[in-house]
Short mmCIF file of C-alpha atoms in Angstrom, two decimals:
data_model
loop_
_atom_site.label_atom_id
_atom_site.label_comp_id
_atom_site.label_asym_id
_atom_site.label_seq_id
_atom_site.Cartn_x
_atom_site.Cartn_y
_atom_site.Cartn_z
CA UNK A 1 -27.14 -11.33 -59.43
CA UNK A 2 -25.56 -7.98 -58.66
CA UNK A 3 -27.26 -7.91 -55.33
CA UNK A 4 -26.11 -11.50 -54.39
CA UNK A 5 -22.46 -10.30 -55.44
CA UNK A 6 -22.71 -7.10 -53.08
CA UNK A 7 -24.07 -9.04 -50.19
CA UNK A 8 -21.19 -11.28 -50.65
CA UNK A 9 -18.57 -8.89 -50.72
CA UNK A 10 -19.73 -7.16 -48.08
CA UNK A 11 -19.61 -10.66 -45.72
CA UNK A 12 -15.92 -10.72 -47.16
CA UNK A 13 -15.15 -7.22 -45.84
CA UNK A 14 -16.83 -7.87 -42.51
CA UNK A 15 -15.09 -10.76 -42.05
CA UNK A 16 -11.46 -9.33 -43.02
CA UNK A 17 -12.59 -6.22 -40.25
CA UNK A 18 -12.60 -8.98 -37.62
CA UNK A 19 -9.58 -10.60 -38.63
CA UNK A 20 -7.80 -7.27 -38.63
CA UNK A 21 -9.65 -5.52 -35.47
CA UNK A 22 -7.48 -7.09 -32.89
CA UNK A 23 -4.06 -6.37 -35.07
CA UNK A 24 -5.23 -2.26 -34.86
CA UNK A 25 -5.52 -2.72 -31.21
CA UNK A 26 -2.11 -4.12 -30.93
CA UNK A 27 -0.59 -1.42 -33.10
CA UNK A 28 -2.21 1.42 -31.34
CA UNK A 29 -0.51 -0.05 -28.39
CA UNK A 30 2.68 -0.47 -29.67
CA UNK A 31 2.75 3.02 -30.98
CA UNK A 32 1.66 4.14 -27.21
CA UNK A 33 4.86 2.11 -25.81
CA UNK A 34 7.09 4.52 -28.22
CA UNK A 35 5.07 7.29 -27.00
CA UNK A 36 4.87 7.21 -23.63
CA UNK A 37 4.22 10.13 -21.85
CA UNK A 38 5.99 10.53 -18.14
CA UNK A 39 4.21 12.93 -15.53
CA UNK A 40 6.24 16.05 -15.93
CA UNK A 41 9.10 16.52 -13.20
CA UNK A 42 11.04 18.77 -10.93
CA UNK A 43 14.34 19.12 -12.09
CA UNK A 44 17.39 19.13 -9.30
CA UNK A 45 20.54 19.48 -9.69
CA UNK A 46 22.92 16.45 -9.55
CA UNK A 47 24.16 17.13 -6.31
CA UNK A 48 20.30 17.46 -4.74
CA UNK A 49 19.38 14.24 -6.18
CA UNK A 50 19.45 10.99 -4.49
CA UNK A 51 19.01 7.56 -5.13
CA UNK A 52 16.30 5.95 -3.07
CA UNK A 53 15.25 2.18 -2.40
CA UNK A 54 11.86 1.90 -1.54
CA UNK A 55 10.66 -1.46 -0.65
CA UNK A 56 7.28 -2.86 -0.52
CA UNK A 57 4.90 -5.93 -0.25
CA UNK A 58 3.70 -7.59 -3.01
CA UNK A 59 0.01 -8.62 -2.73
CA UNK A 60 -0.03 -11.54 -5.09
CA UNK A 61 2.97 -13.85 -4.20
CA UNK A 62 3.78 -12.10 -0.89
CA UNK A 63 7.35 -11.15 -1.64
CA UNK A 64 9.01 -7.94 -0.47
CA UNK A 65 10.16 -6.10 -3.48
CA UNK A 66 12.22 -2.79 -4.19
CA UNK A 67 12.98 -0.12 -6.36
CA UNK A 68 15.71 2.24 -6.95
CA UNK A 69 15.79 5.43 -8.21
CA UNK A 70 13.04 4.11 -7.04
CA UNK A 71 9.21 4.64 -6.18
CA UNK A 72 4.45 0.24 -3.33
CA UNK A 73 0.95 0.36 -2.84
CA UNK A 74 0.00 0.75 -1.69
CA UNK A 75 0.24 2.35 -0.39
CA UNK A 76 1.78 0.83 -2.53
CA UNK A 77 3.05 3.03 -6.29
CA UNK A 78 1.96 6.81 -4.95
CA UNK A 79 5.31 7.00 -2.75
CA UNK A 80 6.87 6.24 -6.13
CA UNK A 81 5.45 9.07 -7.63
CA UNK A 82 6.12 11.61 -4.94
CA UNK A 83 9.82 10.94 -4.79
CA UNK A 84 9.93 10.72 -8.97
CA UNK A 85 8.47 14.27 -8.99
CA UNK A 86 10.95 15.81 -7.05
CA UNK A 87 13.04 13.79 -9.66
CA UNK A 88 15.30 11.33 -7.31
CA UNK A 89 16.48 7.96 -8.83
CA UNK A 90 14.18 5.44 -7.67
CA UNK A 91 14.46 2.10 -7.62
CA UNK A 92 11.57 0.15 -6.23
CA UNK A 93 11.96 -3.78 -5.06
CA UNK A 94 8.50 -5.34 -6.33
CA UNK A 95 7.42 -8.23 -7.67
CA UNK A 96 6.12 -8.11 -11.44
CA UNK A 97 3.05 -9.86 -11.15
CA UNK A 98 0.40 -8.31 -13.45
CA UNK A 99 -2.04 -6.54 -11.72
CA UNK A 100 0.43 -4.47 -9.45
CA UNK A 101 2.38 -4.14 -12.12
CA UNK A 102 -0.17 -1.61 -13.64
CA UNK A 103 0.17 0.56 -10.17
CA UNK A 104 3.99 1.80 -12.18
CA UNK A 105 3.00 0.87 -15.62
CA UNK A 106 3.28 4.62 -16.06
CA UNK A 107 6.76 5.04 -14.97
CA UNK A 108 8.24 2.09 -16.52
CA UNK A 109 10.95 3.03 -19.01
CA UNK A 110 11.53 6.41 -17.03
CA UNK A 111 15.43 6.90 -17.04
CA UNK A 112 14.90 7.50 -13.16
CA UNK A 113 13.06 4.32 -12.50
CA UNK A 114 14.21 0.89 -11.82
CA UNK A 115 12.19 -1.87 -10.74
CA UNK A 116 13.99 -5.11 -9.08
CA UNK A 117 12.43 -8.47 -7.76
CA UNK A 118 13.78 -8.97 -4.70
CA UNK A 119 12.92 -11.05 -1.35
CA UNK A 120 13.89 -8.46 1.62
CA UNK A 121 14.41 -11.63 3.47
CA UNK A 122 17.32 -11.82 1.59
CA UNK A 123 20.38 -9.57 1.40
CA UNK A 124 20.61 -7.39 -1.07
CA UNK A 125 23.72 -5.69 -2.49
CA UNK A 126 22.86 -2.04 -3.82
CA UNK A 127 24.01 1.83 -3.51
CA UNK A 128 21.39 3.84 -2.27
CA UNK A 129 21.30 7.11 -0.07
CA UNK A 130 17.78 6.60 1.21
CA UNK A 131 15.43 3.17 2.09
CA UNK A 132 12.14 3.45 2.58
CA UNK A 133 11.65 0.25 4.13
CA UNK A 134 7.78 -0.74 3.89
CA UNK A 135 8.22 -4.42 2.95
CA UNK A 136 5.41 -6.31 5.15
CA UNK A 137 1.95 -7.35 4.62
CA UNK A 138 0.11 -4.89 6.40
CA UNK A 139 -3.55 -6.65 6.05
CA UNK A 140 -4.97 -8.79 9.02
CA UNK A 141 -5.83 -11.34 6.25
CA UNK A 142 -2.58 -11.19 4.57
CA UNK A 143 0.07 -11.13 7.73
CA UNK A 144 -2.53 -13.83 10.15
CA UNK A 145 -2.43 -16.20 6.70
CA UNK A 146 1.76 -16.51 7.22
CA UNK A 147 2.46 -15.19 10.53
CA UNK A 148 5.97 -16.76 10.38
CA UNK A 149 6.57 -15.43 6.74
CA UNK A 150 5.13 -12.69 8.19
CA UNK A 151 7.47 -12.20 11.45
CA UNK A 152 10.66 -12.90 9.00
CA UNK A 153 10.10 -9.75 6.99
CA UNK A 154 10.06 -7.68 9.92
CA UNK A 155 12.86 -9.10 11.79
CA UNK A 156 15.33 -10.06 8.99
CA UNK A 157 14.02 -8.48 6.77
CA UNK A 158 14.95 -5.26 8.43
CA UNK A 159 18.25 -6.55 9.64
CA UNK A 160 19.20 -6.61 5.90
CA UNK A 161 17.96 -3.22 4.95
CA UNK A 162 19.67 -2.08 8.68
CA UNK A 163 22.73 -3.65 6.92
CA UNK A 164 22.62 -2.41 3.95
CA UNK A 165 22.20 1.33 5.38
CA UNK A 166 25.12 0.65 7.50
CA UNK A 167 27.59 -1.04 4.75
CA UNK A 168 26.65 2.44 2.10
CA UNK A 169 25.70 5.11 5.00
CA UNK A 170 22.22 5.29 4.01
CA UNK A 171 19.53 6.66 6.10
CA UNK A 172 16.61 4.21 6.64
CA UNK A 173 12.80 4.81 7.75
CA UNK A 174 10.96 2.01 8.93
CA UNK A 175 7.02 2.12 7.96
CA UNK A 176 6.00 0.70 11.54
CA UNK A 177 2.57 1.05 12.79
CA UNK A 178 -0.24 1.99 14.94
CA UNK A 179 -0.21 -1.78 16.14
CA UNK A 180 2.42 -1.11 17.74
CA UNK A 181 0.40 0.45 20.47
CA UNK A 182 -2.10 -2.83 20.57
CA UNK A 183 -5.28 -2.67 21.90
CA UNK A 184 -4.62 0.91 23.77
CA UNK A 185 -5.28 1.81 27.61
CA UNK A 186 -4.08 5.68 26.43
CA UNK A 187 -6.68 7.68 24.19
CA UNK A 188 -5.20 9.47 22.00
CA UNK A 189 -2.40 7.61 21.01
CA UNK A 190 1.01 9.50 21.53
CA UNK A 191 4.58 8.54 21.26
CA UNK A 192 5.59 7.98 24.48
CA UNK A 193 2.81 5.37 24.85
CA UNK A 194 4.77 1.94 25.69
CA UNK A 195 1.09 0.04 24.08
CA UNK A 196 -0.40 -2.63 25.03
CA UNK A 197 -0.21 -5.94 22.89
CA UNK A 198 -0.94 -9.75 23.33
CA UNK A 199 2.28 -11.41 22.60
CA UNK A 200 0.91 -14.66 21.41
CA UNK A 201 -2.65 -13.62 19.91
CA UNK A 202 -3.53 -14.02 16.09
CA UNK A 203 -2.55 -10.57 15.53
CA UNK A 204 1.30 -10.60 17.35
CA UNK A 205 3.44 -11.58 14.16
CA UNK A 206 2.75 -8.01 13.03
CA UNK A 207 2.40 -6.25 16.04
CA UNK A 208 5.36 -7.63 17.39
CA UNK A 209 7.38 -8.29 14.13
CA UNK A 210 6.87 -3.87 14.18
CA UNK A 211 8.06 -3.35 17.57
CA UNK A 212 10.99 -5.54 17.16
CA UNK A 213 11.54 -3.56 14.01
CA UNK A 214 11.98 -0.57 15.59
CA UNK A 215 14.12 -1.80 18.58
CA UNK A 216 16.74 -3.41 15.76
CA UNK A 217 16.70 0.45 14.42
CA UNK A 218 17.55 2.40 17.47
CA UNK A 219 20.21 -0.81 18.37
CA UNK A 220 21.61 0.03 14.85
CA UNK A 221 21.59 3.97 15.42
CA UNK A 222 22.81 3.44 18.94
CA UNK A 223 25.79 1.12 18.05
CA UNK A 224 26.80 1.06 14.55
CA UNK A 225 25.51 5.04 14.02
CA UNK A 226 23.16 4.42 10.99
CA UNK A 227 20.48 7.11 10.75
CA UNK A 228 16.85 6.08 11.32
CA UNK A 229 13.82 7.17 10.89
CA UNK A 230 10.27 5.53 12.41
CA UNK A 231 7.18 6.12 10.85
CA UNK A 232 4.01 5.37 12.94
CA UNK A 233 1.16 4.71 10.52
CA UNK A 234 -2.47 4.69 11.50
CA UNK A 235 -5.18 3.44 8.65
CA UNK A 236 -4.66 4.86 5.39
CA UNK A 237 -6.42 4.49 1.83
CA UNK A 238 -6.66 5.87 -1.39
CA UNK A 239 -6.55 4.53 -4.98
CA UNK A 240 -4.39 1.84 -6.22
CA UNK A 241 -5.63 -0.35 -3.23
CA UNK A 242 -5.44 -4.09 -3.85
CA UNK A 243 -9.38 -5.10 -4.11
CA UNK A 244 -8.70 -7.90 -1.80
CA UNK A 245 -6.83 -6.34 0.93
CA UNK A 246 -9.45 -6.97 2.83
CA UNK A 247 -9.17 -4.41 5.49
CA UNK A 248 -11.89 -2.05 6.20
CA UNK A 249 -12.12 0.61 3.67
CA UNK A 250 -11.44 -1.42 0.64
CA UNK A 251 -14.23 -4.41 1.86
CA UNK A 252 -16.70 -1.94 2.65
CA UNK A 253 -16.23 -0.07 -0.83
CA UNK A 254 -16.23 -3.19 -2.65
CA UNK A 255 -18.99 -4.68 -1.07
CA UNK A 256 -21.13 -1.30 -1.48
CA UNK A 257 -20.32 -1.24 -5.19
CA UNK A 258 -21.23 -4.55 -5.18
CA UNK A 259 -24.68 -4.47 -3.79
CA UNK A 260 -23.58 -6.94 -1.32
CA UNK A 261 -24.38 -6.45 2.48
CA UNK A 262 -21.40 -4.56 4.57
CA UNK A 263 -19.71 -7.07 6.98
CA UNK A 264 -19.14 -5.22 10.34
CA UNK A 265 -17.10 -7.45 13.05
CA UNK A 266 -18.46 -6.73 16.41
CA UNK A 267 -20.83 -4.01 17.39
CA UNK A 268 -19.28 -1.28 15.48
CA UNK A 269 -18.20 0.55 17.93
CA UNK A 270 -14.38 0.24 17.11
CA UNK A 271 -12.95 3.71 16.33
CA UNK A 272 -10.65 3.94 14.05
CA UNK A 273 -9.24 7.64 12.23
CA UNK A 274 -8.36 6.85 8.41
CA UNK A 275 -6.34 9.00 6.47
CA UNK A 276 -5.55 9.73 2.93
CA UNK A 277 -2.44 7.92 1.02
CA UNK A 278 -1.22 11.35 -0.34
CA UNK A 279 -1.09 13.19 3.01
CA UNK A 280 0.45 9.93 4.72
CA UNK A 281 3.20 9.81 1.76
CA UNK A 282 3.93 13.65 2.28
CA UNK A 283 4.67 12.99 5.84
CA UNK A 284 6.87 10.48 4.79
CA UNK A 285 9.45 12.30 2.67
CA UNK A 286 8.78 14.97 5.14
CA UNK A 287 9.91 12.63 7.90
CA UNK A 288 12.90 10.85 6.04
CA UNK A 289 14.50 14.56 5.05
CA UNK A 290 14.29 16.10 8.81
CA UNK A 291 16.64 15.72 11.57
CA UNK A 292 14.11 13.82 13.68
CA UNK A 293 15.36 10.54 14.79
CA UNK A 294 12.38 9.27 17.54
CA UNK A 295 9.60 7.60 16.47
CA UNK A 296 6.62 9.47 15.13
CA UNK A 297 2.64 9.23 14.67
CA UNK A 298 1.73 10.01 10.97
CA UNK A 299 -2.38 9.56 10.54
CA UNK A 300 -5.38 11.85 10.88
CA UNK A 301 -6.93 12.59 14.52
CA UNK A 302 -10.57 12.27 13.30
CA UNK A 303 -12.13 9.40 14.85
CA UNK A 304 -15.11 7.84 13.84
CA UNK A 305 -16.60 4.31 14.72
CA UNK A 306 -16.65 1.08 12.46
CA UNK A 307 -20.38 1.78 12.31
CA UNK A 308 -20.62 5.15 11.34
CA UNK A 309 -17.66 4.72 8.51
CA UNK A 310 -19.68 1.98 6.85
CA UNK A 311 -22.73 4.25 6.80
CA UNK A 312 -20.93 6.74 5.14
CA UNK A 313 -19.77 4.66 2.43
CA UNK A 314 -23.49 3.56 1.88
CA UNK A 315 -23.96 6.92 1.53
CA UNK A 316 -21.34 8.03 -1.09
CA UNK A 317 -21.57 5.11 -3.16
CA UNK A 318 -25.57 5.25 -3.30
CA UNK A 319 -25.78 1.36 -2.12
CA UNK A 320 -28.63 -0.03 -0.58
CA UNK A 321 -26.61 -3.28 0.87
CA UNK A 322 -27.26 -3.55 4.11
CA UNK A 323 -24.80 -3.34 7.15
CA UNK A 324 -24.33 -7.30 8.10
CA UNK A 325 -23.06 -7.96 11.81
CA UNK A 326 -20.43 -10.53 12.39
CA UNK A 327 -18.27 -12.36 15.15
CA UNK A 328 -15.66 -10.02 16.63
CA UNK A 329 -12.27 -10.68 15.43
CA UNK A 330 -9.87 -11.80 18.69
CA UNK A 331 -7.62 -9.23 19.89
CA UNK A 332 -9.70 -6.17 17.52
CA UNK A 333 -8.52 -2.91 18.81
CA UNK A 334 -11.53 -1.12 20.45
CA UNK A 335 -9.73 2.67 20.05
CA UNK A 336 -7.39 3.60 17.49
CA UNK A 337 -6.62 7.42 17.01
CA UNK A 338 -3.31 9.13 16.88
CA UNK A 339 -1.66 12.19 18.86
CA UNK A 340 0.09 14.31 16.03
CA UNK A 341 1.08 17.16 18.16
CA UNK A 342 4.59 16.10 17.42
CA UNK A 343 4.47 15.74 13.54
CA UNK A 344 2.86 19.24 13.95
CA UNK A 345 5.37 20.41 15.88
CA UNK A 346 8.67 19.32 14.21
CA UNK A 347 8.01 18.39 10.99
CA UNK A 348 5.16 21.08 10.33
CA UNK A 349 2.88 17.90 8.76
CA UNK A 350 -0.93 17.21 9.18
CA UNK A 351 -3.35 15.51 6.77
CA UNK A 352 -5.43 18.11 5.12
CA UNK A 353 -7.35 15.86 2.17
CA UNK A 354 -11.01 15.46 4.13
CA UNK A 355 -12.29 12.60 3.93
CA UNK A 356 -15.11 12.37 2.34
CA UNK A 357 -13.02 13.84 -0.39
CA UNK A 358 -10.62 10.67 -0.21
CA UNK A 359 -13.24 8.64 -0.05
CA UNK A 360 -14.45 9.70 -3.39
CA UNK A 361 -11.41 9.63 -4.86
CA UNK A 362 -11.11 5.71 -3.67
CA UNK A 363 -14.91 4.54 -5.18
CA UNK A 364 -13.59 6.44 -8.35
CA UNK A 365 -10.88 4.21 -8.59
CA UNK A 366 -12.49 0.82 -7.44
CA UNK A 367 -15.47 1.58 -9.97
CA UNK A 368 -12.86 1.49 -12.55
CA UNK A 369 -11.25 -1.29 -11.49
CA UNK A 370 -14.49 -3.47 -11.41
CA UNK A 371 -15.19 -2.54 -14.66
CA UNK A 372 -11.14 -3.53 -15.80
CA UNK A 373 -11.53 -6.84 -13.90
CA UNK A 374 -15.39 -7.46 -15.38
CA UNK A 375 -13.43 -7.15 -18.83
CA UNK A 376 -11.05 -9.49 -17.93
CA UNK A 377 -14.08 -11.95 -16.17
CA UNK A 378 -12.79 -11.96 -12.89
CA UNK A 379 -14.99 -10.52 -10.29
CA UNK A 380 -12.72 -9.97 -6.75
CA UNK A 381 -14.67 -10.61 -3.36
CA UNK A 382 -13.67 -8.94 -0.07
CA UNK A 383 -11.28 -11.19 2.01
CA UNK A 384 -11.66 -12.43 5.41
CA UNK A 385 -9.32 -13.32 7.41
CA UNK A 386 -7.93 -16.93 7.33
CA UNK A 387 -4.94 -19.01 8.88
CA UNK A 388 -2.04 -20.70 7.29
CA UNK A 389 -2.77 -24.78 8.00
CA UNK A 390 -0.55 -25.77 10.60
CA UNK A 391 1.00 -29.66 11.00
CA UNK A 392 -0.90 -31.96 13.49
CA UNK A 393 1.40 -32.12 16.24
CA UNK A 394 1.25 -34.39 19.32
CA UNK A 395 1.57 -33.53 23.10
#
């Protein structure tokens, strides 16, 4: 009888530790949300600090969102946490959707961090002394899905942030882009390069949503005397990476991880030169805080093919997939690779995080996030590229 009591109460006490179980969890977390721990900061004084509006795309609903006092992706949330180190008010213009909300997760609550929901297609009334204006997909799947969403976020979209700089005298950079330069004729890549783009192909609402970006800047510096800065970015990666960006480096590390078979579009011969978010974001402050007003080329010179990158993943995640050949995407640029003689020159930048190095640091991160997202049960899948549905229309 003793032994049928013990076995009972022991069922009882098992059963009350499940009950309870999840309630612990929620405490611990609770008592972490009291407790949160910022990465320690630089102190300035008042009069060095300033109050910064970064804005950035928002993978999930595909708004343009900023922050102020603020810090995207992703490039995204490690340009938040350069300019909160240096301790500047940040306010960041995001969208709170769940998953990129974890990209700030550990700044939210910091007195110098303010996130706001905003469409940059819309104006928005705010008193800032820098923009860093990055709002736009910057994914071939993501900007070719809603080219004309797409083309209104980089022409008013930066008319409003060109406004706003002129209504509080802010200085603005633009994040434009190696597309800019198309499909190049000129190898290297420098400034002065006028590019080569098709004006109607699947690819123009970014390429030319960009360059019209930057001629509304110089118009604005040139007539109303607002300061501008414009950025130049060639292919950049690092952690906090959407897993379905679906450009190169995060398909190719998802589908290694995976065990499913690398999609390469074309021969593999592209070149492209990748470098690492943290370099790309120090040339970026570096940039915005000089006296240089022209456009400049912020990426890393070393060029390798489409072919050879996907081998090296392979070889750094340990995958046997295999290297699958696909269809060449229309319009593909067959040479990317940037001149950085002037970033050298006048703003004393280069990238110095090798790549293989980055590259680590990126599987790291997309291990961990397969393993979140397994606990969660949803497995992400690399993302081609895909059109918007269009309305039948009749000639």
């Amino acid at each position: 009888m003793r032994s049928l009591q013990e076995n009972g109460e022991q069922k009882v006490e098992s059963k009350i530790e499940e009950a309870v179980a999840p309630l612990r969890e929620k405490i611990k977390d609770l008592e972490k949300s009291f407790t949160q721990k910022y990465p320690p900061v630089k102190f300035l004084s008042e009069k060095d600090r300033k109050r910064i509006l970064l804005g950035v795309y928002c993978f999930n609903c595909g708004l343009q969102v900023f922050g102020i006092q603020v810090f995207s992706a992703g490039l995204g949330m490690n340009d938040f946490d350069i300019c909160v180190l240096r301790r500047d008010e940040i306010t960041k213009e995001k969208v709170g959707q769940k998953d990129e909300k974890r990209n700030v997760e550990h700044w939210i609550g910091h007195e110098n961090f303010e996130l706001i929901n905003h469409d940059v297609v819309e104006p928005l009334y705010i008193e800032v002394d820098q923009i860093y204006h990055l709002a736009s997909p910057a994914s071939p799947p993501n900007y070719m899905y809603n080219p004309i969403k797409t083309l209104k976020t980089n022409t008013i979209g930066t008319l409003n942030m060109l406004g706003l700089a002129k209504r509080v005298g802010a200085r603005l950079l633009l994040a434009s882009t190696s597309e800019v330069y198309g499909d190049p004729e000129v190898h290297p890549q420098n400034e002065d390069y006028w590019g080569h783009v098709n004006p109607i192909g699947p690819r123009a609402c970014y390429d030319e949503g960009k360059r019209v970006a930057e001629t509304m800047c110089y118009a604005y510096m040139k007539q109303e005397g607002v300061e501008v800065r414009v950025a130049r970015i060639f292919n950049t990666f690092g952690p906090r990476m959407h897993m379905n960006d679906g450009r190169v480096v995060s398909n190719f590390i998802l589908q290694a991880l995976q065990g499913e078979p690398l999609t390469v579009y074309g021969p593999g011969t592209q070149t492209r030169a990748f470098q690492y978010v943290s370099d790309l974001v120090n040339g970026l402050v570096a940039l915005m805080n000089s006296n240089v007003s022209s456009p400049v080329n912020l990426g890393n010179p070393e060029e390798h093919t489409i072919l050879e990158f996907a081998q090296l993943i392979k070889k750094l995640v340990g995958s046997r997939s295999e290297i699958q050949f696909l269809s060449e995407a229309q319009d593909d640029p067959q040479k990317r690779k940037p001149d950085i003689r002037k970033a050298k020159l006048l703003l004393g930048w280069e990238p110095v995080v090798p790549l293989e190095e980055g590259l680590n640091k990126a599987i790291h991160y997309f291990r961990k996030e397969l393993e979140y997202q397994a606990n969660n049960q949803y497995i992400p899948k690399p993302k081609p590229a895909r059109m918007k549905k269009g309305r039948t229309r009749h000639n």
